[in-house]
PDB file of C-alpha atoms in Angstrom:
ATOM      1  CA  UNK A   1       0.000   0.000   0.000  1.00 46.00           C
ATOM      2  CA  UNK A   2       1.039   3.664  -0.820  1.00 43.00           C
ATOM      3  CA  UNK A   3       2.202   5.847   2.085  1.00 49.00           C
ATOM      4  CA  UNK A   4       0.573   9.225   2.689  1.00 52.00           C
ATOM      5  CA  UNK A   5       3.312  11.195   0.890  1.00 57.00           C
ATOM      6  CA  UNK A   6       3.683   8.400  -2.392  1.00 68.00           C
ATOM      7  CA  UNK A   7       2.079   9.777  -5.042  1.00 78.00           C
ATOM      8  CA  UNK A   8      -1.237   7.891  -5.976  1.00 82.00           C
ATOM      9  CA  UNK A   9      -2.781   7.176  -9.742  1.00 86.00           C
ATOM     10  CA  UNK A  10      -6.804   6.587  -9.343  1.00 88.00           C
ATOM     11  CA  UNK A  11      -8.374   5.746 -12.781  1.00 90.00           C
ATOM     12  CA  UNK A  12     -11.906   6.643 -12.500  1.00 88.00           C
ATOM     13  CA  UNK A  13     -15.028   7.094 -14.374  1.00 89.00           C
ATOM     14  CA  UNK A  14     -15.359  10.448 -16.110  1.00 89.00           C
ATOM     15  CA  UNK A  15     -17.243  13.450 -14.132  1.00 88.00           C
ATOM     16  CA  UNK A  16     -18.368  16.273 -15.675  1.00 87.00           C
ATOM     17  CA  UNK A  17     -16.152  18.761 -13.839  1.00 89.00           C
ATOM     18  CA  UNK A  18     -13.010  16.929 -15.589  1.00 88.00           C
ATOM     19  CA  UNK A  19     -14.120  18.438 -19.002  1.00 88.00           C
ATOM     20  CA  UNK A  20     -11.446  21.453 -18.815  1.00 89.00           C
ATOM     21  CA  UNK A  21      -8.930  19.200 -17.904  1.00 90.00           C
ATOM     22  CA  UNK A  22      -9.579  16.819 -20.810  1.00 89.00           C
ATOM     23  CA  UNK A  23     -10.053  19.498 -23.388  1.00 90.00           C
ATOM     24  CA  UNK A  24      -6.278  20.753 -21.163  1.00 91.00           C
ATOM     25  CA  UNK A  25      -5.004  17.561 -22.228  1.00 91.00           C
ATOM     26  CA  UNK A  26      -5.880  17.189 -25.567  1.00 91.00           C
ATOM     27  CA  UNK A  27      -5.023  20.811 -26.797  1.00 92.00           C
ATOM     28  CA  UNK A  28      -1.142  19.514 -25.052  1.00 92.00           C
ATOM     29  CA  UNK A  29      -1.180  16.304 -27.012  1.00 92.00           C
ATOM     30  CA  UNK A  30      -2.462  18.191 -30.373  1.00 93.00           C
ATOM     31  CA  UNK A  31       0.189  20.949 -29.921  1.00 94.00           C
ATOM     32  CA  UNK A  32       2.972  18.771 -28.963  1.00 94.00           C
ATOM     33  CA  UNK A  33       3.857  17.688 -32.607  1.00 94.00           C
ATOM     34  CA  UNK A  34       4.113  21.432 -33.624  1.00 96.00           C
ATOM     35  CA  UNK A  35       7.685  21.149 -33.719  1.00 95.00           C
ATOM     36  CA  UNK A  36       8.196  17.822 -35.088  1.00 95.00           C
ATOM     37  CA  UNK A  37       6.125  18.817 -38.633  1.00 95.00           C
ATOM     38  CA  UNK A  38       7.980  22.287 -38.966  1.00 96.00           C
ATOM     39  CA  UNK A  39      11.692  20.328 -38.583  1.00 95.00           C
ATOM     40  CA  UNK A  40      10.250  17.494 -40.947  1.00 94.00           C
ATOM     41  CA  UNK A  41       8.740  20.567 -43.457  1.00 93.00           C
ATOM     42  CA  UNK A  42      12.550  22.519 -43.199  1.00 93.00           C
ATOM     43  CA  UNK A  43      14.593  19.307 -44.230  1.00 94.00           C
ATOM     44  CA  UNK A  44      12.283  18.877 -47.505  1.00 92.00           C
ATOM     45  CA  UNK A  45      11.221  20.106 -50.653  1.00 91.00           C
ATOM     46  CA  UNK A  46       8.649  22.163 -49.037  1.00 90.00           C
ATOM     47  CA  UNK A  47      11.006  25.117 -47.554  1.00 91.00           C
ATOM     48  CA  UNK A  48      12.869  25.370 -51.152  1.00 91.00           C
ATOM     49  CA  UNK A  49       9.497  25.356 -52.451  1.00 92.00           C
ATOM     50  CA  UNK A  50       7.874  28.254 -50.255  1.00 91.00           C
ATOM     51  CA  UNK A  51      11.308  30.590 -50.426  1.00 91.00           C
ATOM     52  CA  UNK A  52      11.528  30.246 -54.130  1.00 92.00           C
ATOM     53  CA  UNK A  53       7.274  31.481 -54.431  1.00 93.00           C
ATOM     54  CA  UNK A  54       7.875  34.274 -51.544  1.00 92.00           C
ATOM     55  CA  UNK A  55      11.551  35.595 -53.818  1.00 93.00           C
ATOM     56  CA  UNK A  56       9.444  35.517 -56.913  1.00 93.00           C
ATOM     57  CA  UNK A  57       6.437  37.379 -55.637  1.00 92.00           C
ATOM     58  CA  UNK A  58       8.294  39.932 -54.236  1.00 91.00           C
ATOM     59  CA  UNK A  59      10.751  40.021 -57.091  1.00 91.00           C
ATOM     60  CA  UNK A  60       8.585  39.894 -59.582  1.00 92.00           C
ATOM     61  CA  UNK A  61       5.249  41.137 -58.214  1.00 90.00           C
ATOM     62  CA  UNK A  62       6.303  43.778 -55.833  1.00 90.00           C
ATOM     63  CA  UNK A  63       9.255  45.185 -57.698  1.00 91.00           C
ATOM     64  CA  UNK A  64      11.553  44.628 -54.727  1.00 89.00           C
ATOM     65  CA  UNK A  65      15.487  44.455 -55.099  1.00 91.00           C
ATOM     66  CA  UNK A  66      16.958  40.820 -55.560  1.00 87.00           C
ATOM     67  CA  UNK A  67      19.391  41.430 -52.361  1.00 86.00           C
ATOM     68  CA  UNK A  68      15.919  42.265 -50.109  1.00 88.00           C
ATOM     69  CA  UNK A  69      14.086  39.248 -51.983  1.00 87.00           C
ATOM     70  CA  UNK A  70      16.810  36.749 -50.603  1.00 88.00           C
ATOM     71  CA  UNK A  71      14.698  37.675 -46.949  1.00 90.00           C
ATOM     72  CA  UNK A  72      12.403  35.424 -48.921  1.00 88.00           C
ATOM     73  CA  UNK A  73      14.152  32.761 -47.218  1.00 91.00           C
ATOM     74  CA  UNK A  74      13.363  33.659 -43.330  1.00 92.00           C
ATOM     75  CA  UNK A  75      10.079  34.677 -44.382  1.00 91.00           C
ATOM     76  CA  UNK A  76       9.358  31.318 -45.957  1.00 92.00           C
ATOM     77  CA  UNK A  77      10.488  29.584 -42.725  1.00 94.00           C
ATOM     78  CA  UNK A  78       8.182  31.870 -40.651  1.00 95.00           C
ATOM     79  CA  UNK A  79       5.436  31.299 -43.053  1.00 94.00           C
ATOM     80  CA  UNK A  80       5.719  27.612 -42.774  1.00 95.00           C
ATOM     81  CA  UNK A  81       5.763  27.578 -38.261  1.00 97.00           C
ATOM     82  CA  UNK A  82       2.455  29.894 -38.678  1.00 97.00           C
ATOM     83  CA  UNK A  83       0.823  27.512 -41.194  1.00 96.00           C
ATOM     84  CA  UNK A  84       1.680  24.706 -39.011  1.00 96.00           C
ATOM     85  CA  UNK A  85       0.788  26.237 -35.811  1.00 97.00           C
ATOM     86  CA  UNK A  86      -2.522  27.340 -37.138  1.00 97.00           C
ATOM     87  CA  UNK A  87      -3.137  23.959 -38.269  1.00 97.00           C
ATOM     88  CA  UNK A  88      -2.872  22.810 -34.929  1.00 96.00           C
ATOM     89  CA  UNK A  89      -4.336  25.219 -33.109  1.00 96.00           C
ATOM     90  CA  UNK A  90      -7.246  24.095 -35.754  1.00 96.00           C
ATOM     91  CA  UNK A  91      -7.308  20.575 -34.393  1.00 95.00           C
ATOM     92  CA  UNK A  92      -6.823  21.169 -31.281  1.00 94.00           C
ATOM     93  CA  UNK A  93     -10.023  23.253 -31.006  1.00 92.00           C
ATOM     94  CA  UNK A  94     -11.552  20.445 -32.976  1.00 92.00           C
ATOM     95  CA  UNK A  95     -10.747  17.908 -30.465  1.00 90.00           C
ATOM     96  CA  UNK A  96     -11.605  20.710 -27.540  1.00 87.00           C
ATOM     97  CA  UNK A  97     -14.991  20.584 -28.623  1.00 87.00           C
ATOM     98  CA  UNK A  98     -15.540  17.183 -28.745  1.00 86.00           C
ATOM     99  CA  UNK A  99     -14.513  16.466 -25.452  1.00 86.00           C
ATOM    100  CA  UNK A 100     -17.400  18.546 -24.542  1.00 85.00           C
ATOM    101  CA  UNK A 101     -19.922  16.027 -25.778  1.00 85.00           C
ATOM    102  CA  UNK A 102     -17.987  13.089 -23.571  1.00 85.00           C
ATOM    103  CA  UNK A 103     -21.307  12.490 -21.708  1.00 84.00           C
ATOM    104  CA  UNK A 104     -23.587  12.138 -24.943  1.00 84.00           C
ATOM    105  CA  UNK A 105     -20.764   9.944 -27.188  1.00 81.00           C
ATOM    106  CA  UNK A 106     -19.504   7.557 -24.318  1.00 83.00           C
ATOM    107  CA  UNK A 107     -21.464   7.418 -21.244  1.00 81.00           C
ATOM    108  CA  UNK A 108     -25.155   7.202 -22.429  1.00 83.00           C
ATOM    109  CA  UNK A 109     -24.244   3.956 -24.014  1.00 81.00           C
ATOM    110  CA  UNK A 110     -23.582   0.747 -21.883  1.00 82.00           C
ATOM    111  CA  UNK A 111     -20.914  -0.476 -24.443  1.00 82.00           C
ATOM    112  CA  UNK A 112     -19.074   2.820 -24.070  1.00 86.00           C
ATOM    113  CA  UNK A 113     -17.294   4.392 -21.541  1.00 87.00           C
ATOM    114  CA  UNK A 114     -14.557   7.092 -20.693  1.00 89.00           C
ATOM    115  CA  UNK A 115     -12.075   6.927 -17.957  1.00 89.00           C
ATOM    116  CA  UNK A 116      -9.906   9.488 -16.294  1.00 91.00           C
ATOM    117  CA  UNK A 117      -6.211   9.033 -14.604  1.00 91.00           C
ATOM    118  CA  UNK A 118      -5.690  11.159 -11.576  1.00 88.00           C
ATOM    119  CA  UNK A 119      -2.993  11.831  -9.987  1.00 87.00           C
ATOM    120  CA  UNK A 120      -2.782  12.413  -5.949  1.00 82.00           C
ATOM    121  CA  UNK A 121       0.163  13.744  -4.546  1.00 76.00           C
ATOM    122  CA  UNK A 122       1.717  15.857  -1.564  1.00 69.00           C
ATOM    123  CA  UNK A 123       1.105  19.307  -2.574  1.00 58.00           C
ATOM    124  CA  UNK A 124       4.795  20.448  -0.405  1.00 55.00           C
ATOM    125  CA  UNK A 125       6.268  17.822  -2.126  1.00 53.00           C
ATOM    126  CA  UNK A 126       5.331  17.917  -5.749  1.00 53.00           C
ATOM    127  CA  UNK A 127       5.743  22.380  -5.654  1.00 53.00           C
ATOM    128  CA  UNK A 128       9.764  21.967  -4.053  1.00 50.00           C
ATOM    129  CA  UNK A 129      10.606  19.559  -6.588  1.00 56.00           C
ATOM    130  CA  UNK A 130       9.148  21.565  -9.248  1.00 56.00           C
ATOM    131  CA  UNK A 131      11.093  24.924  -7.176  1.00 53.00           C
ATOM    132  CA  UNK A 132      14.330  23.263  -7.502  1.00 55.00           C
ATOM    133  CA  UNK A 133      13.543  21.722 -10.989  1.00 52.00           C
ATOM    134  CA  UNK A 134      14.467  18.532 -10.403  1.00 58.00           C
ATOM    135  CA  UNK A 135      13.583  15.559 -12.845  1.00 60.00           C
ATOM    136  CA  UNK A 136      13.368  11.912 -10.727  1.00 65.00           C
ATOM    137  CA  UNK A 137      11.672   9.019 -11.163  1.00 72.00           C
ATOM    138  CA  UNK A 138       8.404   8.472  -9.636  1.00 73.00           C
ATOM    139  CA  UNK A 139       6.810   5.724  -8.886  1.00 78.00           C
ATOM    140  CA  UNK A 140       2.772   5.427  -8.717  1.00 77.00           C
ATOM    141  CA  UNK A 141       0.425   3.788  -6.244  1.00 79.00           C
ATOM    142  CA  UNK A 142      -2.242   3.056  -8.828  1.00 85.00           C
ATOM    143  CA  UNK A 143      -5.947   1.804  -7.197  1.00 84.00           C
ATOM    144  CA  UNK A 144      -9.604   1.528  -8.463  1.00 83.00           C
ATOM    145  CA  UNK A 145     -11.970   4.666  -7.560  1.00 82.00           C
ATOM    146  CA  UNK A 146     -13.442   2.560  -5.078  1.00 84.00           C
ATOM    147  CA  UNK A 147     -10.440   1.726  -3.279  1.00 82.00           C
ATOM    148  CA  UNK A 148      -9.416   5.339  -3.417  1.00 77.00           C
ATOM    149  CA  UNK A 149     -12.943   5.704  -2.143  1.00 76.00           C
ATOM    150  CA  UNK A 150     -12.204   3.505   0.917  1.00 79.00           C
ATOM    151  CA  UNK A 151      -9.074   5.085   1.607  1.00 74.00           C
ATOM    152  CA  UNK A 152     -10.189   9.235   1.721  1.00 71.00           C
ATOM    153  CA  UNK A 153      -9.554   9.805   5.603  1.00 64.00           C
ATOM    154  CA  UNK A 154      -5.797   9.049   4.412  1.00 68.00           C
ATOM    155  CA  UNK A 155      -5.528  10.578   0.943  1.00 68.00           C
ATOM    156  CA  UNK A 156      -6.992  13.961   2.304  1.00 71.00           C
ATOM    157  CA  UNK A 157      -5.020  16.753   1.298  1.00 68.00           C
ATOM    158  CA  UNK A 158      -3.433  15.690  -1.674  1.00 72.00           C
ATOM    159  CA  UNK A 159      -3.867  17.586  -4.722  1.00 77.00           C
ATOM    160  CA  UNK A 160      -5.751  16.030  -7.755  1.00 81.00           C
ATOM    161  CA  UNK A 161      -4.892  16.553 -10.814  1.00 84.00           C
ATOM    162  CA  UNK A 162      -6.255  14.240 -13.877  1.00 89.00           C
ATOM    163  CA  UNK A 163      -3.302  13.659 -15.933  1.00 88.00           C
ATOM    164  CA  UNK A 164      -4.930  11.288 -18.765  1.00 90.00           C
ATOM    165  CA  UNK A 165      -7.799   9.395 -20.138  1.00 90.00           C
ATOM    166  CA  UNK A 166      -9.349   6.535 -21.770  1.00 90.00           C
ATOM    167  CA  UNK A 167     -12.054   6.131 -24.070  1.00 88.00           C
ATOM    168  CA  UNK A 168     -13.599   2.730 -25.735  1.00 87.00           C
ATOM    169  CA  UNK A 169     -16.324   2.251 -27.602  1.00 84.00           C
ATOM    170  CA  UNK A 170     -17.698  -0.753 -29.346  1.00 80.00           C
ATOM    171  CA  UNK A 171     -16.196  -0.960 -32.986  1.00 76.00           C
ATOM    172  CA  UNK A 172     -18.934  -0.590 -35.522  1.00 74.00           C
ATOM    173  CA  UNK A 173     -17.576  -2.837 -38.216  1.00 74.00           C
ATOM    174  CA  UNK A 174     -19.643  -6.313 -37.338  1.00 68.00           C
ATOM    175  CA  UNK A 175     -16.490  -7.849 -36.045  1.00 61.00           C
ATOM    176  CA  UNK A 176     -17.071 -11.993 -35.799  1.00 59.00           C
ATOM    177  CA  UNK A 177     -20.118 -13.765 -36.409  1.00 55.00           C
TER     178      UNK A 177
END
């Protein structure tokens, strides 16, 4: 069993009140790949392809000086993080607003259901490790929402904060017969 200071994981069933911290989560996990698309778009044909447009449409089209048209090239690289980030910031919304209708897509059917993962730990704890900035490895307590249930009088004052989830549904495809 998990001391009072361990840290504890409870999966539970989803609760209304978690919906900021999903559509939190989501927006994270949409956003995190930001980076990874614009390095991938650099290292191809697509920056060569963007500077050589943004040179010959202010070359060509504005009148502007060769020697200013070669900022083509930074331009073209700032043009391609914006499209990207915009993109995402597209999808993540997306995603934000369906994990408003959680209750209606998962839990109004009895083959479907949506968990949550959250995470109890000592507040002093948690806020002078994150102070000093110091990485370690943790290890997690994980129990059902009803032992977590069974256990409040010791988990009181922790703080809670849901740091994933978990939704299945029934696959629509016919599967075996």
């Amino acid at each position: 069993m998990a001391s009072i200071g361990a840290p504890v994981c409870v999966v539970r069933r989803y609760k209304p009140e978690d919906t900021a911290a999903a559509q939190d989560i989501m927006t994270k996990t949409v956003m995190e790949t930001v980076s990874d698309y614009f390095w991938s778009a650099i290292f191809t044909e697509v920056l060569p392809q963007v500077a050589l447009l943004t040179i010959a449409f202010s070359y060509i089209g504005l009148g502007v000086p060769f020697y200013f048209c070669l900022l083509g090239i930074p331009t073209a690289i700032v043009i391609i993080y914006a499209v990207i980030w915009l993109a995402h910031m597209s999808k993540a919304l997306e995603v934000g607003q369906e994990m408003t209708n959680i209750p209606r897509l998962f839990l109004e059917h009895p083959d479907r259901c949506f968990w949550v993962a959250e995470v109890l730990e000592c507040s002093e704890a948690s806020e002078l490790d994150s102070f000093m900035n110091k990485m370690k490895k943790v290890e997690y307590h994980f129990m059902s929402e009803e032992e977590s249930s069974a256990r409040e009088a010791e988990l009181r004052g922790t703080r809670r904060h849901v740091v994933g989830l978990l939704g299945l549904t029934k696959s629509m495809r016919g599967g075996m017969k």
